[in-house]
Amino acid sequence: MQVRAWTKSAQKCPPSTFYTGLRKNPHKARIPCDSNGRFLPPHTPPPPRAPSEGVSPNPWRPFGSRLEFDFAHYHFVELQSSGRNIDKALDMWAASVMEFGGNVPWKNSADLYRTIDAIQHGDAPWKVYQVHYQGPLPPGTPPKWMTESYELCMRDARQVLHHQLSTREFSGNINYAPYKHQDADGQRVWSNLMSADWAWKQADAIAKDRATHGAMFVPIIAGSDKTTVSVATGNQEYHPVYMSPGNLSNIARRAHTNAFLPIAFLPIPKTSKKNRKAATYQTFCRQMYHASLSIIFEPLKPGMSAPEVIKCPDGHFRRAIYGLGPYIADYPEQVWLAAIVQGWCPKCDAPPHDLDCNGSHRRSERKTEFLIGAWDPGTLWTTFGVRADVVPFTHSFPRADIHELLSPDLLHQVIKGTFKDHLVTWVNEYLLEEHREARGLDIIADIDRRISAVPPFPGLRRFPDGRDFKQWTGDDSKALMKVYLGAIAGHVPDGMVKSLAAFLDFCYIARRNAITSEGLKQLEHALDRFHVYRDVFVGTAGVSGDQISLPRQHSLKHYVRSIRLFGSPNGLCSSITESKHIKAVKEPWRRSNRFQALAQMLQTNCRMDKLAAAHQVLTTLGMMDGTTSSHQAMLLRGEQPQPRPRVGAMAAEDNMDDDDHGPAPGPKSLSSVELAHTPARGYPRTLRSLAIHIDQPEFPAALRRFLYDQVNPDSDISPADVDINDCPDFTGRIVVFQSAVACFYAPSDLCGAGGMYHERIRSHQNWKGKYPRYDTMFIKTGPDSDPMYGMTIGRALLFFSFTFREKYFPCVLVNWYVPGNAPDENTGMWVVQPEFADCVARAAHLLPVYGTSFIPEDFQFYDSLDAFRAYFVNNVIDHHTHEFLS
């Protein structure tokens, strides 16, 4: 037991955190210009905001006041109230002002909707196009799908792009030119799309035309993903297409903003099971799919050759050249996009029966054209995996090759695919095969109990029943990854543990927001280890045949090249598009009456976009500061709202005092730890009384030895060796806190605009009135050359502060968990053991070393840190931990 203090100390940061070298492409000088495209002299300030952007005699227009706007936003966006409920709220409002002779601004919900429709901001209307089969009809009665019309719903991609690029909140989170980064060690760093090789090469290709010099390159990131909103009512499906400017940072694209917006809903033809496998029907579906995508992006095509003038988040105008960029899709959609045969790889020609073989070659548009000209359709299908009846939509756009543009998909290839669908399934099937059903089910049940028994951690989802839930989401798989390795260790062969550990290393490196040259080497090494150790599954019930050949696992071989081309896969993941389904598809569908729902959904999306755009404009004008009533009180005092400065406004709100974890506001900085703002109640204020209250009799001696170290910083004698009577006595007042907040740079996790993240470390005698909670944390106790890079694990028994000789000390009373000399050979995790007897960096998570023993069925997770002899330091609890322990 020991007392430790901290004073906003800097922690060891991952090697890719801070960059020193930056080289921008000289062909893309991204020179500001005026609205007519004439370049401006250096250091010219941006033009003032135009009246159409919100500076007008009534910036609330078409609303009359803050109250009216807040009412509409609250009911339509936040509550998603039905028309009937809005009518009721308006009637109650009218009753409240009737005796004062007042009126409400709307008669009913329809009147309110007309006001929302009149908002000028974010206006990109949806249009519907009819698509028909135009091929030859068979004799007699043709199939119904040949005579029906299909709806392509879309809005002007160019108009949406201009809205996105003019959003002021993206200022500081946008790159106007391709660039190359190097860290302090001279290593190349790949992070945002514009930091990678593809954008650089595109800029070089565009610059061959002198008319484009001085313009900025705007890559168009697209993504599409079919989603089901209701299985019970006829398997209702929708197929949205999303778009994002590739100049935005990965952090901005992953945030809940308008960085990624729906621009179309693709037609989904349906037919009877009998006709579903007909070659003509399958060809028609794929041709309509690509024709629709061509139509969707057609408005951008002129700007891919001749510069257009756009307005940017910093308020400047710039000339811009567009280009189709990475396309986000899961494997079934990649098969359609690349016009290949199911089971083949969309990026190389490796055969389906041996996808990971050596000697395969990358696919390209030119190579495919050559093959189609040289071979018959049957040979193309069976030998090369190419469909001769479909031309990818990228064929008609400049500088676009779909085989190159398909981005890595962390969600479906790594998290759901390799981990959940393959490894977790294979482990269970191995246990059932190896131990027979009864014993195998017992072991699986114990694995579930181990998963449910892990100690709490900020942001860690608890699994009370282990993996026993019906429908997995991507978030479920991500949460299970954090605790699964420790749960199976001891129940499965070492080779399976090593296979999963190697895979987790690959996953967490690939999910970093910034990946260095050394990181790419680590990624390749992890994949090589995974390929070696995964052979332990060959021959088990989960894997038939003599080798593993699966498209989603094979895709991992293309990650290194894709990262060099497009930067971190973190900003190009289908989890981004899937998260957009909630607001763009599922919630609007639930608000519809289910009859011809798409038109109602599009109207809802349009109104949501208008209100969001208006809210952004009003926020930058300072009109949304405070509450509705405080705004009204300010006006009654004769004061006026003050516009906010022109800076990025994507940082998290400063509400960390109540949150366990999440984005932290502010720019990139070293870490700090601060005690909670509010002291705890009910604790004694004197040292000895407090020691009795928390049942820690060694606390007074630990504090006195701590004070000896503070008073004698140059002493050669360790405080532990000093006679307690020679240590200063303390009779002052002690203030207790039940938590501390660690704030650190973690751009690979869900962070603020500056890449900062916070988490709360708790020390509570009666957490939520149910059980004691004493979290563990990393504490810097030695140089990086020491075991675990100079970090030791401490368990927070008490957070407290006091003043001694006019100096303030924020402190923590800890029990130590001491690491061994090297990580565990199988899991790759450090193992620590409790030692009951310099600075706090952040929270740590420990997984019990369960061994081969079963844990009792009534075991409770909050007893885990007291019940085992050794613990794994969980290096996959989040990306930040994995990076600095790698």
mmCIF file of C-alpha atoms in Angstrom, residues 10-130:
data_model
loop_
_atom_site.group_PDB
_atom_site.id
_atom_site.type_symbol
_atom_site.label_atom_id
_atom_site.label_comp_id
_atom_site.label_asym_id
_atom_site.label_seq_id
_atom_site.Cartn_x
_atom_site.Cartn_y
_atom_site.Cartn_z
ATOM 1 C CA ALA A 10 2.503 13.997 -18.803
ATOM 2 C CA GLN A 11 2.244 10.311 -19.600
ATOM 3 C CA LYS A 12 4.030 8.119 -22.097
ATOM 4 C CA CYS A 13 2.232 8.700 -25.399
ATOM 5 C CA PRO A 14 2.017 6.314 -28.355
ATOM 6 C CA PRO A 15 4.794 6.821 -30.907
ATOM 7 C CA SER A 16 2.374 7.953 -33.607
ATOM 8 C CA THR A 17 0.767 10.644 -31.501
ATOM 9 C CA PHE A 18 2.666 13.805 -32.393
ATOM 10 C CA TYR A 19 3.978 14.610 -35.847
ATOM 11 C CA THR A 20 6.872 16.829 -36.756
ATOM 12 C CA GLY A 21 7.293 16.560 -40.527
ATOM 13 C CA LEU A 22 4.673 17.763 -43.014
ATOM 14 C CA ARG A 23 5.101 17.950 -46.783
ATOM 15 C CA LYS A 24 2.248 19.092 -49.010
ATOM 16 C CA ASN A 25 1.844 18.316 -52.679
ATOM 17 C CA PRO A 26 3.156 21.324 -54.644
ATOM 18 C CA HIS A 27 0.638 20.719 -57.438
ATOM 19 C CA LYS A 28 -2.235 21.383 -55.053
ATOM 20 C CA ALA A 29 -1.560 24.824 -53.606
ATOM 21 C CA ARG A 30 -5.297 25.203 -52.715
ATOM 22 C CA ILE A 31 -5.093 28.960 -53.183
ATOM 23 C CA PRO A 32 -8.171 30.882 -51.939
ATOM 24 C CA CYS A 33 -10.098 32.782 -54.595
ATOM 25 C CA ASP A 34 -13.139 35.000 -54.857
ATOM 26 C CA SER A 35 -16.595 33.741 -55.757
ATOM 27 C CA ASN A 36 -15.718 34.110 -59.445
ATOM 28 C CA GLY A 37 -12.615 31.947 -59.199
ATOM 29 C CA ARG A 38 -9.995 34.718 -59.281
ATOM 30 C CA PHE A 39 -7.071 33.888 -56.973
ATOM 31 C CA LEU A 40 -6.563 36.191 -53.970
ATOM 32 C CA PRO A 41 -3.304 37.663 -52.650
ATOM 33 C CA PRO A 42 -1.725 35.820 -49.700
ATOM 34 C CA HIS A 43 -3.201 36.460 -46.247
ATOM 35 C CA THR A 44 -6.472 37.832 -47.626
ATOM 36 C CA PRO A 45 -9.179 37.292 -44.975
ATOM 37 C CA PRO A 46 -12.337 35.362 -45.909
ATOM 38 C CA PRO A 47 -15.303 37.426 -47.099
ATOM 39 C CA PRO A 48 -18.026 38.380 -44.583
ATOM 40 C CA ARG A 49 -21.003 36.092 -44.289
ATOM 41 C CA ALA A 50 -23.741 36.817 -46.800
ATOM 42 C CA PRO A 51 -27.330 37.517 -45.700
ATOM 43 C CA SER A 52 -28.364 34.106 -47.025
ATOM 44 C CA GLU A 53 -26.039 32.526 -44.473
ATOM 45 C CA GLY A 54 -27.935 33.786 -41.493
ATOM 46 C CA VAL A 55 -26.948 37.461 -41.034
ATOM 47 C CA SER A 56 -30.281 39.178 -41.697
ATOM 48 C CA PRO A 57 -32.711 41.405 -39.799
ATOM 49 C CA ASN A 58 -34.386 38.209 -38.544
ATOM 50 C CA PRO A 59 -31.880 35.362 -38.440
ATOM 51 C CA TRP A 60 -34.621 33.069 -37.052
ATOM 52 C CA ARG A 61 -36.570 33.244 -40.315
ATOM 53 C CA PRO A 62 -38.836 31.429 -41.188
ATOM 54 C CA PHE A 63 -39.332 31.126 -37.415
ATOM 55 C CA GLY A 64 -40.188 34.156 -35.359
ATOM 56 C CA SER A 65 -38.019 33.573 -32.299
ATOM 57 C CA ARG A 66 -35.782 31.202 -30.343
ATOM 58 C CA LEU A 67 -38.880 29.763 -28.671
ATOM 59 C CA GLU A 68 -40.453 28.820 -32.003
ATOM 60 C CA PHE A 69 -37.268 27.257 -33.340
ATOM 61 C CA ASP A 70 -36.650 25.318 -30.117
ATOM 62 C CA PHE A 71 -40.238 24.039 -30.132
ATOM 63 C CA ALA A 72 -39.902 22.748 -33.698
ATOM 64 C CA HIS A 73 -36.453 21.253 -33.105
ATOM 65 C CA TYR A 74 -37.482 19.640 -29.825
ATOM 66 C CA HIS A 75 -40.588 17.956 -31.219
ATOM 67 C CA PHE A 76 -39.360 17.034 -34.700
ATOM 68 C CA VAL A 77 -35.702 16.141 -34.030
ATOM 69 C CA GLU A 78 -35.323 15.274 -30.354
ATOM 70 C CA LEU A 79 -38.684 13.730 -29.439
ATOM 71 C CA GLN A 80 -39.645 12.764 -33.014
ATOM 72 C CA SER A 81 -43.223 13.513 -32.037
ATOM 73 C CA SER A 82 -46.116 12.351 -34.176
ATOM 74 C CA GLY A 83 -48.391 14.885 -35.810
ATOM 75 C CA ARG A 84 -51.070 14.111 -33.226
ATOM 76 C CA ASN A 85 -48.702 14.797 -30.319
ATOM 77 C CA ILE A 86 -47.534 18.039 -31.916
ATOM 78 C CA ASP A 87 -51.193 19.108 -32.258
ATOM 79 C CA LYS A 88 -51.712 18.365 -28.567
ATOM 80 C CA ALA A 89 -48.605 20.338 -27.552
ATOM 81 C CA LEU A 90 -49.741 23.312 -29.661
ATOM 82 C CA ASP A 91 -53.189 23.185 -28.055
ATOM 83 C CA MET A 92 -51.619 23.244 -24.560
ATOM 84 C CA TRP A 93 -49.374 26.134 -25.598
ATOM 85 C CA ALA A 94 -52.410 28.041 -26.911
ATOM 86 C CA ALA A 95 -54.271 27.465 -23.643
ATOM 87 C CA SER A 96 -51.337 28.812 -21.612
ATOM 88 C CA VAL A 97 -51.250 32.166 -23.454
ATOM 89 C CA MET A 98 -54.964 32.606 -24.122
ATOM 90 C CA GLU A 99 -55.711 34.614 -20.955
ATOM 91 C CA PHE A 100 -52.929 37.064 -21.857
ATOM 92 C CA GLY A 101 -54.274 37.550 -25.391
ATOM 93 C CA GLY A 102 -51.349 35.713 -26.927
ATOM 94 C CA ASN A 103 -51.295 33.462 -29.964
ATOM 95 C CA VAL A 104 -49.286 30.420 -30.990
ATOM 96 C CA PRO A 105 -47.401 30.566 -34.297
ATOM 97 C CA TRP A 106 -48.985 27.424 -35.795
ATOM 98 C CA LYS A 107 -52.522 26.111 -35.959
ATOM 99 C CA ASN A 108 -51.515 22.466 -36.226
ATOM 100 C CA SER A 109 -48.654 20.123 -37.129
ATOM 101 C CA ALA A 110 -49.145 20.630 -40.863
ATOM 102 C CA ASP A 111 -48.634 24.356 -40.351
ATOM 103 C CA LEU A 112 -45.436 23.633 -38.414
ATOM 104 C CA TYR A 113 -44.179 21.324 -41.180
ATOM 105 C CA ARG A 114 -44.689 24.103 -43.753
ATOM 106 C CA THR A 115 -42.464 26.378 -41.696
ATOM 107 C CA ILE A 116 -39.736 23.712 -41.537
ATOM 108 C CA ASP A 117 -40.006 23.219 -45.291
ATOM 109 C CA ALA A 118 -39.425 26.962 -45.751
ATOM 110 C CA ILE A 119 -35.937 26.808 -44.148
ATOM 111 C CA GLN A 120 -33.401 27.812 -46.792
ATOM 112 C CA HIS A 121 -30.361 26.151 -45.205
ATOM 113 C CA GLY A 122 -29.435 22.601 -46.208
ATOM 114 C CA ASP A 123 -31.955 22.548 -49.040
ATOM 115 C CA ALA A 124 -31.108 19.601 -51.311
ATOM 116 C CA PRO A 125 -34.496 18.221 -52.436
ATOM 117 C CA TRP A 126 -35.075 14.571 -53.269
ATOM 118 C CA LYS A 127 -36.191 13.554 -56.756
ATOM 119 C CA VAL A 128 -37.603 10.266 -57.990
ATOM 120 C CA TYR A 129 -36.650 8.631 -61.305
ATOM 121 C CA GLN A 130 -38.360 5.650 -62.910
#
